[in-house]
mmCIF file of C-alpha atoms in Angstrom:
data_model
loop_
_atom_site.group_PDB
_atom_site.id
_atom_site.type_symbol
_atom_site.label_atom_id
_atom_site.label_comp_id
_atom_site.label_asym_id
_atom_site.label_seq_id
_atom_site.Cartn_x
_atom_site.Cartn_y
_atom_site.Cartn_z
ATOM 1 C CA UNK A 1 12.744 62.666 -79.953
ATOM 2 C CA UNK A 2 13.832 58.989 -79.901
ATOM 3 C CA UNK A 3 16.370 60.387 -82.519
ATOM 4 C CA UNK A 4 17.867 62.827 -80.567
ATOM 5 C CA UNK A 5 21.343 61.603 -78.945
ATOM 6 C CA UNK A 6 20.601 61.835 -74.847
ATOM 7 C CA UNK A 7 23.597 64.807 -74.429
ATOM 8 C CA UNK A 8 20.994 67.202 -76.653
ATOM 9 C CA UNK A 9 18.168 66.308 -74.697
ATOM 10 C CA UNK A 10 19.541 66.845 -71.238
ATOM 11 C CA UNK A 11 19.162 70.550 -71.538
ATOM 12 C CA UNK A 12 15.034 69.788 -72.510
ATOM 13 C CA UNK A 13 14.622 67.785 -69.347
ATOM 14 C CA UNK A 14 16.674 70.295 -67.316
ATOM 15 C CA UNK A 15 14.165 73.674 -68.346
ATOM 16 C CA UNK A 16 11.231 71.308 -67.621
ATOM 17 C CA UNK A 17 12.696 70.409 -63.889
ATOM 18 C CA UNK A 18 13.518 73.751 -63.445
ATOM 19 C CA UNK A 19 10.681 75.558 -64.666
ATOM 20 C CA UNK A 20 8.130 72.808 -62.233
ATOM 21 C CA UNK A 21 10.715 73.354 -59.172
ATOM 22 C CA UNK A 22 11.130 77.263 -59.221
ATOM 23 C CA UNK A 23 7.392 77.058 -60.266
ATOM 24 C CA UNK A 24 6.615 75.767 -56.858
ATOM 25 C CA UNK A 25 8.942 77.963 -55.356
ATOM 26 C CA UNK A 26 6.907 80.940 -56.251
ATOM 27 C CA UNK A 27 3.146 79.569 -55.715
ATOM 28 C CA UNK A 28 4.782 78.261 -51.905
ATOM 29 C CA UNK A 29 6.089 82.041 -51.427
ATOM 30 C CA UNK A 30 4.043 84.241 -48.917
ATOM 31 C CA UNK A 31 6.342 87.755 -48.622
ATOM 32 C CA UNK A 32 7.059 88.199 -52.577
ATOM 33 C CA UNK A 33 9.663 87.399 -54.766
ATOM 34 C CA UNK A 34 12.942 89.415 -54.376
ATOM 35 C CA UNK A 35 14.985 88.975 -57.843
ATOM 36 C CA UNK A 36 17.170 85.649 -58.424
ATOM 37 C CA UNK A 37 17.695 84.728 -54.913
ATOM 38 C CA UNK A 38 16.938 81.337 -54.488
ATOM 39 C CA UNK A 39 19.212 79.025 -53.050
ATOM 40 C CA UNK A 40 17.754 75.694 -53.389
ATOM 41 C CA UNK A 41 19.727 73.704 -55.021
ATOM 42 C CA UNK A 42 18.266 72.045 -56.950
ATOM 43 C CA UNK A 43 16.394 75.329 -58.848
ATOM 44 C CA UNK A 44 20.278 76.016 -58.734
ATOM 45 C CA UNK A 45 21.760 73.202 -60.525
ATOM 46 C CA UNK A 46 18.464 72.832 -62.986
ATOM 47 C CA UNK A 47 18.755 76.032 -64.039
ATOM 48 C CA UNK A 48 22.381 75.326 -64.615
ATOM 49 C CA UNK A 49 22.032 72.385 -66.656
ATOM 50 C CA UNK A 50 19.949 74.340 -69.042
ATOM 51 C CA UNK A 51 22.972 76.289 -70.156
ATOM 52 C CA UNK A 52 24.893 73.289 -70.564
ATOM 53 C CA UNK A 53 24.061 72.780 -74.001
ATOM 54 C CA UNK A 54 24.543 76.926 -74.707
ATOM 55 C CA UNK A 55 27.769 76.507 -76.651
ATOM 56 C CA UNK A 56 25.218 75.425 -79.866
ATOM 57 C CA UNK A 57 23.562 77.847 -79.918
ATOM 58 C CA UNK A 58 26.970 80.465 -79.820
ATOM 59 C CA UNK A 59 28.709 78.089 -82.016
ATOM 60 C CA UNK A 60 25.734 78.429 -85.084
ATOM 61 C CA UNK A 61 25.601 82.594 -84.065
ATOM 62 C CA UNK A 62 29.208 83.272 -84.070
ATOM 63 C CA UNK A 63 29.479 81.010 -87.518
ATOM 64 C CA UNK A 64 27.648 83.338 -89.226
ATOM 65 C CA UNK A 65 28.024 86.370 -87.877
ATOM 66 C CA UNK A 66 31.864 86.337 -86.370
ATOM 67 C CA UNK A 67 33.747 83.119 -87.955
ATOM 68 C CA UNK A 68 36.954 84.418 -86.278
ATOM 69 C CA UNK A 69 35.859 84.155 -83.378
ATOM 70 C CA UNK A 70 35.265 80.426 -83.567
ATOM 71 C CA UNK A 71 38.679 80.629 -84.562
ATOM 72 C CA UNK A 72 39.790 83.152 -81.507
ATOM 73 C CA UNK A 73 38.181 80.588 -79.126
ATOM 74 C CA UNK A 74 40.438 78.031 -80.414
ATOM 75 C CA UNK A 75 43.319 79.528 -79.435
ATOM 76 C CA UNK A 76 45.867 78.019 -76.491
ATOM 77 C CA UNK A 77 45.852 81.763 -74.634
ATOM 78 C CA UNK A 78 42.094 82.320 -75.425
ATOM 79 C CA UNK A 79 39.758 83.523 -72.805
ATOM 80 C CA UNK A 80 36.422 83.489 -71.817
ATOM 81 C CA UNK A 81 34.068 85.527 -69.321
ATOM 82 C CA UNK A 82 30.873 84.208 -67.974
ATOM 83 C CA UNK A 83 29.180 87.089 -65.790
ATOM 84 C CA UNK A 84 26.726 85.775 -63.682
ATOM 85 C CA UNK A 85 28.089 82.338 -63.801
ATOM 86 C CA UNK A 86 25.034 80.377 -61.642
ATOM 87 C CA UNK A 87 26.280 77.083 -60.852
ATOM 88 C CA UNK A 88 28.571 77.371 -63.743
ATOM 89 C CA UNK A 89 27.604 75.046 -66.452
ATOM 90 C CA UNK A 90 27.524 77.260 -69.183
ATOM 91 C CA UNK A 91 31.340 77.737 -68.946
ATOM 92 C CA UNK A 92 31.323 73.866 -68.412
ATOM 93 C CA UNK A 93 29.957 73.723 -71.884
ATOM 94 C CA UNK A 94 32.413 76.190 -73.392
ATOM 95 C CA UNK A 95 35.498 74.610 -72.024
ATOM 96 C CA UNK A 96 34.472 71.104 -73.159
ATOM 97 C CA UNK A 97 33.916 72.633 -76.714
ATOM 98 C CA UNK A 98 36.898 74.549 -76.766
ATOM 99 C CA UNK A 99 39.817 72.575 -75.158
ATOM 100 C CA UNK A 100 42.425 75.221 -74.949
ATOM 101 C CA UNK A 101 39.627 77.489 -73.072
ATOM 102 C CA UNK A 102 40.521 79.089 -69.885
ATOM 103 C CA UNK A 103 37.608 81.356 -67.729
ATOM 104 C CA UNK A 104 36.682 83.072 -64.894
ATOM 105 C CA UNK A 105 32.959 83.413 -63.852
ATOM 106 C CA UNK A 106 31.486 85.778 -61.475
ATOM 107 C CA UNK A 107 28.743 85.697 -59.411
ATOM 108 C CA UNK A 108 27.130 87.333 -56.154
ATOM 109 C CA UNK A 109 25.331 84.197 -54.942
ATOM 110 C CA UNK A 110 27.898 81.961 -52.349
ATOM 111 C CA UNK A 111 25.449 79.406 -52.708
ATOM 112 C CA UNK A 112 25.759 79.132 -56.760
ATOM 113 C CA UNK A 113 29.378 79.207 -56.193
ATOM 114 C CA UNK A 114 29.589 76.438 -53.630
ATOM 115 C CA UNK A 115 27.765 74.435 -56.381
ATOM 116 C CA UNK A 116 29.819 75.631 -59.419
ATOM 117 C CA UNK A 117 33.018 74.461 -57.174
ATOM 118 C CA UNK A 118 31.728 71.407 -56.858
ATOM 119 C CA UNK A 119 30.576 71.158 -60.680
ATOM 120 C CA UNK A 120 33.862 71.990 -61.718
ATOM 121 C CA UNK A 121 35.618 69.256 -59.991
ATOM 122 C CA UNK A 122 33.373 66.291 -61.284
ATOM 123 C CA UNK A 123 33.969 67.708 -64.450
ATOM 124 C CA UNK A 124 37.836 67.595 -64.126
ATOM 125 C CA UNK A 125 37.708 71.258 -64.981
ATOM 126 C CA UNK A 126 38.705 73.079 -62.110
ATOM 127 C CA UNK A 127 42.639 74.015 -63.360
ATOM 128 C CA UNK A 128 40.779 75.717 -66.195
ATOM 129 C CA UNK A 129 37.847 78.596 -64.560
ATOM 130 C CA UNK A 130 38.212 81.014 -61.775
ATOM 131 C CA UNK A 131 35.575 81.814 -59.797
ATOM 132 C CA UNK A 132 34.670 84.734 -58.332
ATOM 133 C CA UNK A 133 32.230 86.157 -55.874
ATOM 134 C CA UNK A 134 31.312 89.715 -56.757
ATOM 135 C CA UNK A 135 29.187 91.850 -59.341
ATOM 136 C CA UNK A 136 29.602 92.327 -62.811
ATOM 137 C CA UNK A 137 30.112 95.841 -62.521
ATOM 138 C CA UNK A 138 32.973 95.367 -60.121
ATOM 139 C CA UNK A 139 34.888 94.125 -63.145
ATOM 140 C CA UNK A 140 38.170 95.653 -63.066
ATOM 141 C CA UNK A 141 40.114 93.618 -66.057
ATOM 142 C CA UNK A 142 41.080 95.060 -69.091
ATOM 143 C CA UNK A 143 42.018 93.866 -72.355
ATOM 144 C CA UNK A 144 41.669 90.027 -70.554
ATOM 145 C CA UNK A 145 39.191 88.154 -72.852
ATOM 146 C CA UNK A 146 38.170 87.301 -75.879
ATOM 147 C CA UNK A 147 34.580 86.460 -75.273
ATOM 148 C CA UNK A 148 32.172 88.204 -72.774
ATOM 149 C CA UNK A 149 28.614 86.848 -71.748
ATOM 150 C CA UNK A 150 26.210 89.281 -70.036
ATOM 151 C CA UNK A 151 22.899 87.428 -69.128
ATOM 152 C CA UNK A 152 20.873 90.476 -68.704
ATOM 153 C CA UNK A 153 17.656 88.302 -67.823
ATOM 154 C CA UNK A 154 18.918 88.244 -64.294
ATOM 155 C CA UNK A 155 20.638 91.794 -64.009
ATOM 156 C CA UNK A 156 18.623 94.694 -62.789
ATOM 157 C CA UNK A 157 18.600 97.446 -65.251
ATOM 158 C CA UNK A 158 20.267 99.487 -63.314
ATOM 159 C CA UNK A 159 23.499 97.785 -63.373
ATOM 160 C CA UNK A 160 23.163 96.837 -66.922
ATOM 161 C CA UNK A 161 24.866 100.094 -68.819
ATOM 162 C CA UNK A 162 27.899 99.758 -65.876
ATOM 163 C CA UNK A 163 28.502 95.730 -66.479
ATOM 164 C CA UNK A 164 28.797 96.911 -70.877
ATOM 165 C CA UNK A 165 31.097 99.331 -70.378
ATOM 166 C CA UNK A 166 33.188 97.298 -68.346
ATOM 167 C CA UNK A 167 33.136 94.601 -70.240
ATOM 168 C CA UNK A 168 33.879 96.508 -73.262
ATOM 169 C CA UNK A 169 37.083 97.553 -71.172
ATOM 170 C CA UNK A 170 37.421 93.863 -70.665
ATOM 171 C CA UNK A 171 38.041 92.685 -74.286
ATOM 172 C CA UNK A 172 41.010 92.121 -76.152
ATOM 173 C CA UNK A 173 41.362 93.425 -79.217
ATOM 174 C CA UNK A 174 38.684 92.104 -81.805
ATOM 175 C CA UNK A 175 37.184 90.188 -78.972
ATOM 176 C CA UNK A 176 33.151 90.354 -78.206
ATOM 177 C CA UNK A 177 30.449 90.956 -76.147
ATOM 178 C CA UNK A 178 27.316 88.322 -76.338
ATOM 179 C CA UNK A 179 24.180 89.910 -74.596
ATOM 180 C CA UNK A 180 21.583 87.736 -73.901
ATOM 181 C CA UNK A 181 18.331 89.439 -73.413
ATOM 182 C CA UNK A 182 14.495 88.905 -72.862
ATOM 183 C CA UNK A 183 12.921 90.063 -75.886
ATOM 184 C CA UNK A 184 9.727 88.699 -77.014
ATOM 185 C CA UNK A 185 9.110 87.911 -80.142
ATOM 186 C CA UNK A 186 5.257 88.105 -80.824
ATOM 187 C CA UNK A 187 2.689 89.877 -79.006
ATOM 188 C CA UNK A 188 1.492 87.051 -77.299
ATOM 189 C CA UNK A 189 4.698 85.958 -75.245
ATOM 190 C CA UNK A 190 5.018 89.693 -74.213
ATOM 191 C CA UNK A 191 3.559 89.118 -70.977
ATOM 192 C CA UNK A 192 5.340 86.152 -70.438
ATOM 193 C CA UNK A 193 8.460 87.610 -71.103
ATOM 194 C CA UNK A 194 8.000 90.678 -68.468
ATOM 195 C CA UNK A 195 6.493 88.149 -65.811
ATOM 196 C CA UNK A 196 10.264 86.665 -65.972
ATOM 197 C CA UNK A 197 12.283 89.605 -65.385
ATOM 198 C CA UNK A 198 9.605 90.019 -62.735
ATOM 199 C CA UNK A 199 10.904 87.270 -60.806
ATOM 200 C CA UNK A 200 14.357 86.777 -61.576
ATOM 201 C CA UNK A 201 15.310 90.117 -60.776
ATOM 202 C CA UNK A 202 16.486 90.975 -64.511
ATOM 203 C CA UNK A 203 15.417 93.516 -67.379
ATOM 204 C CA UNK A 204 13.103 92.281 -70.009
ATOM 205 C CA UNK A 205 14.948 94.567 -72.564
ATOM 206 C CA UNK A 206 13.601 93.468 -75.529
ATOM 207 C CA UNK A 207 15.659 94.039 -79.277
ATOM 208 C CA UNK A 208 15.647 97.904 -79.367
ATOM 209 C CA UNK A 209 16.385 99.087 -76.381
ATOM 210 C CA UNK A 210 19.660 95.679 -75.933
ATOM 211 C CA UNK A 211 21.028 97.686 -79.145
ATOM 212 C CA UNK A 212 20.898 100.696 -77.738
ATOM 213 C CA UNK A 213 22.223 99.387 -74.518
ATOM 214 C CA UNK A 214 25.021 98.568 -76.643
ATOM 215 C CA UNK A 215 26.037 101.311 -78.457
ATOM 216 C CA UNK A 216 26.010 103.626 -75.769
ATOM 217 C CA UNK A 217 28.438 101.138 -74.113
ATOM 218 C CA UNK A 218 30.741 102.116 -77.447
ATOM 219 C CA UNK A 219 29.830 98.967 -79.434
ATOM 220 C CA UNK A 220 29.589 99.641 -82.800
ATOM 221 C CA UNK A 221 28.860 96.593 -84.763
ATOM 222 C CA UNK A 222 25.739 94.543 -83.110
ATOM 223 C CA UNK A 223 24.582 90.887 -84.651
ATOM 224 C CA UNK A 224 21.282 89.796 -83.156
ATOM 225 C CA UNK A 225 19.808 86.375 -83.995
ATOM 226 C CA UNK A 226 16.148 84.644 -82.119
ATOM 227 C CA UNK A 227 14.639 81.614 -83.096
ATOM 228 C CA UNK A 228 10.845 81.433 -84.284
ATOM 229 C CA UNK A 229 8.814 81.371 -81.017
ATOM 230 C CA UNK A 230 11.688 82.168 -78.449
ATOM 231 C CA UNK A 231 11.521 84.967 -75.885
ATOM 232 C CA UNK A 232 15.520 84.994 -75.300
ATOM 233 C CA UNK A 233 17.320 87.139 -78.339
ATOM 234 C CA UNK A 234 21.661 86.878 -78.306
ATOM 235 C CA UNK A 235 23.407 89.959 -79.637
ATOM 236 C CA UNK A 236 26.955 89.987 -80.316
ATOM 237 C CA UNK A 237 29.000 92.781 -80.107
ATOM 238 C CA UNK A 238 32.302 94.530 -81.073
#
């Protein structure tokens, strides 16, 4: 650990926060939990910070399965949509990576906005992401981005098959689709995996039924990757 340079860690220390602070939230809850609703803000912003570091993780996934669109992401016009945006760090963490980056996030919680807003602006980053307050499967663009994400770990099923078709609208040419999706990957962290959709008001999917998700949306080449021991598998699409 002492190795590791403090910006790789930060995303550690921010699932640990979050994971002890929306832990409390649920053992302090007396009438249930109703699906990602919280609007503490600090669950908000750890959960946030988590994704900071996400870019990696895309960065090592899309260089082997979709070089070009490394190279896509590069680009002065290129685009980026982050459905679902929370707080809005992940996008943070793209458009530091990727200079040229412009994006628009969307997200139902006013809350998560207020705090994105404010993330933005420490950040110097506001002139570069939209944000919007809506659902994912609102989207009305078309042909407007080059990379989608669809966190379906906090979208109820039902909305799922809606929010891939329209994001498949919402692609340029060539562009993808990553779905990230609760999928366990032994036995053992089955149970885990279902308790989370439980309370964050997503669909614990798992690899089988994200890729058929997919190709009913009209995607027709799917690239999954997990690591060893994860419950969250990424699957890009085109």
């Amino acid at each position: 650990i002492a190795s590791i340079p403090a910006a790789e860690l930060a995303p550690v220390l921010a699932l640990i926060r979050a994971e002890l602070l929306f832990g409390g939230h649920i053992l302090g809850e007396t009438t249930g939990i109703q699906g990602w609703q919280d609007r503490d803000p600090d669950v908000l912003q750890s959960f946030g910070e988590v994704s900071h570091g996400f870019w990696r993780g895309f960065e090592q996934l899309a260089a082997m399965a979709a070089p070009d669109l490394l190279h896509r992401l590069e680009a002065a016009d290129a685009r980026f949509l982050d459905i679902g945006t929370g707080v809005g760090w992940l996008a943070i963490g793209m458009l530091q990576r990727f200079p040229d980056l412009t994006a628009v996030g969307i997200e139902p919680l006013a809350a998560a906005l207020q705090l994105a807003r404010t993330n933005l602006a420490a950040t110097g980053l506001s002139a570069r992401m939209e944000l919007r307050e809506g659902l994912g499967q609102d989207l009305a663009d078309r042909t407007a981005f080059d990379l989608v994400f669809v966190p379906s770990a906090f979208i109820p099923a039902m909305a799922l098959p809606q929010i891939l078709s329209r994001a498949r609208a919402a692609l340029r040419p060539g562009g993808r689709v990553l779905l990230a999706a609760l999928a366990a990957s032994d036995p053992q962290s089955a149970a885990l995996v279902a308790f989370r959709a439980a309370v964050w008001g997503g669909t614990d999917l798992g690899h089988d039924r994200a890729r058929q998700m997919l190709e009913t949306a009209g995607f027709t080449r799917i690239d999954l990757r997990q690591n060893p021991g994860g419950y969250i598998a990424f699957l890009l699409a085109s």
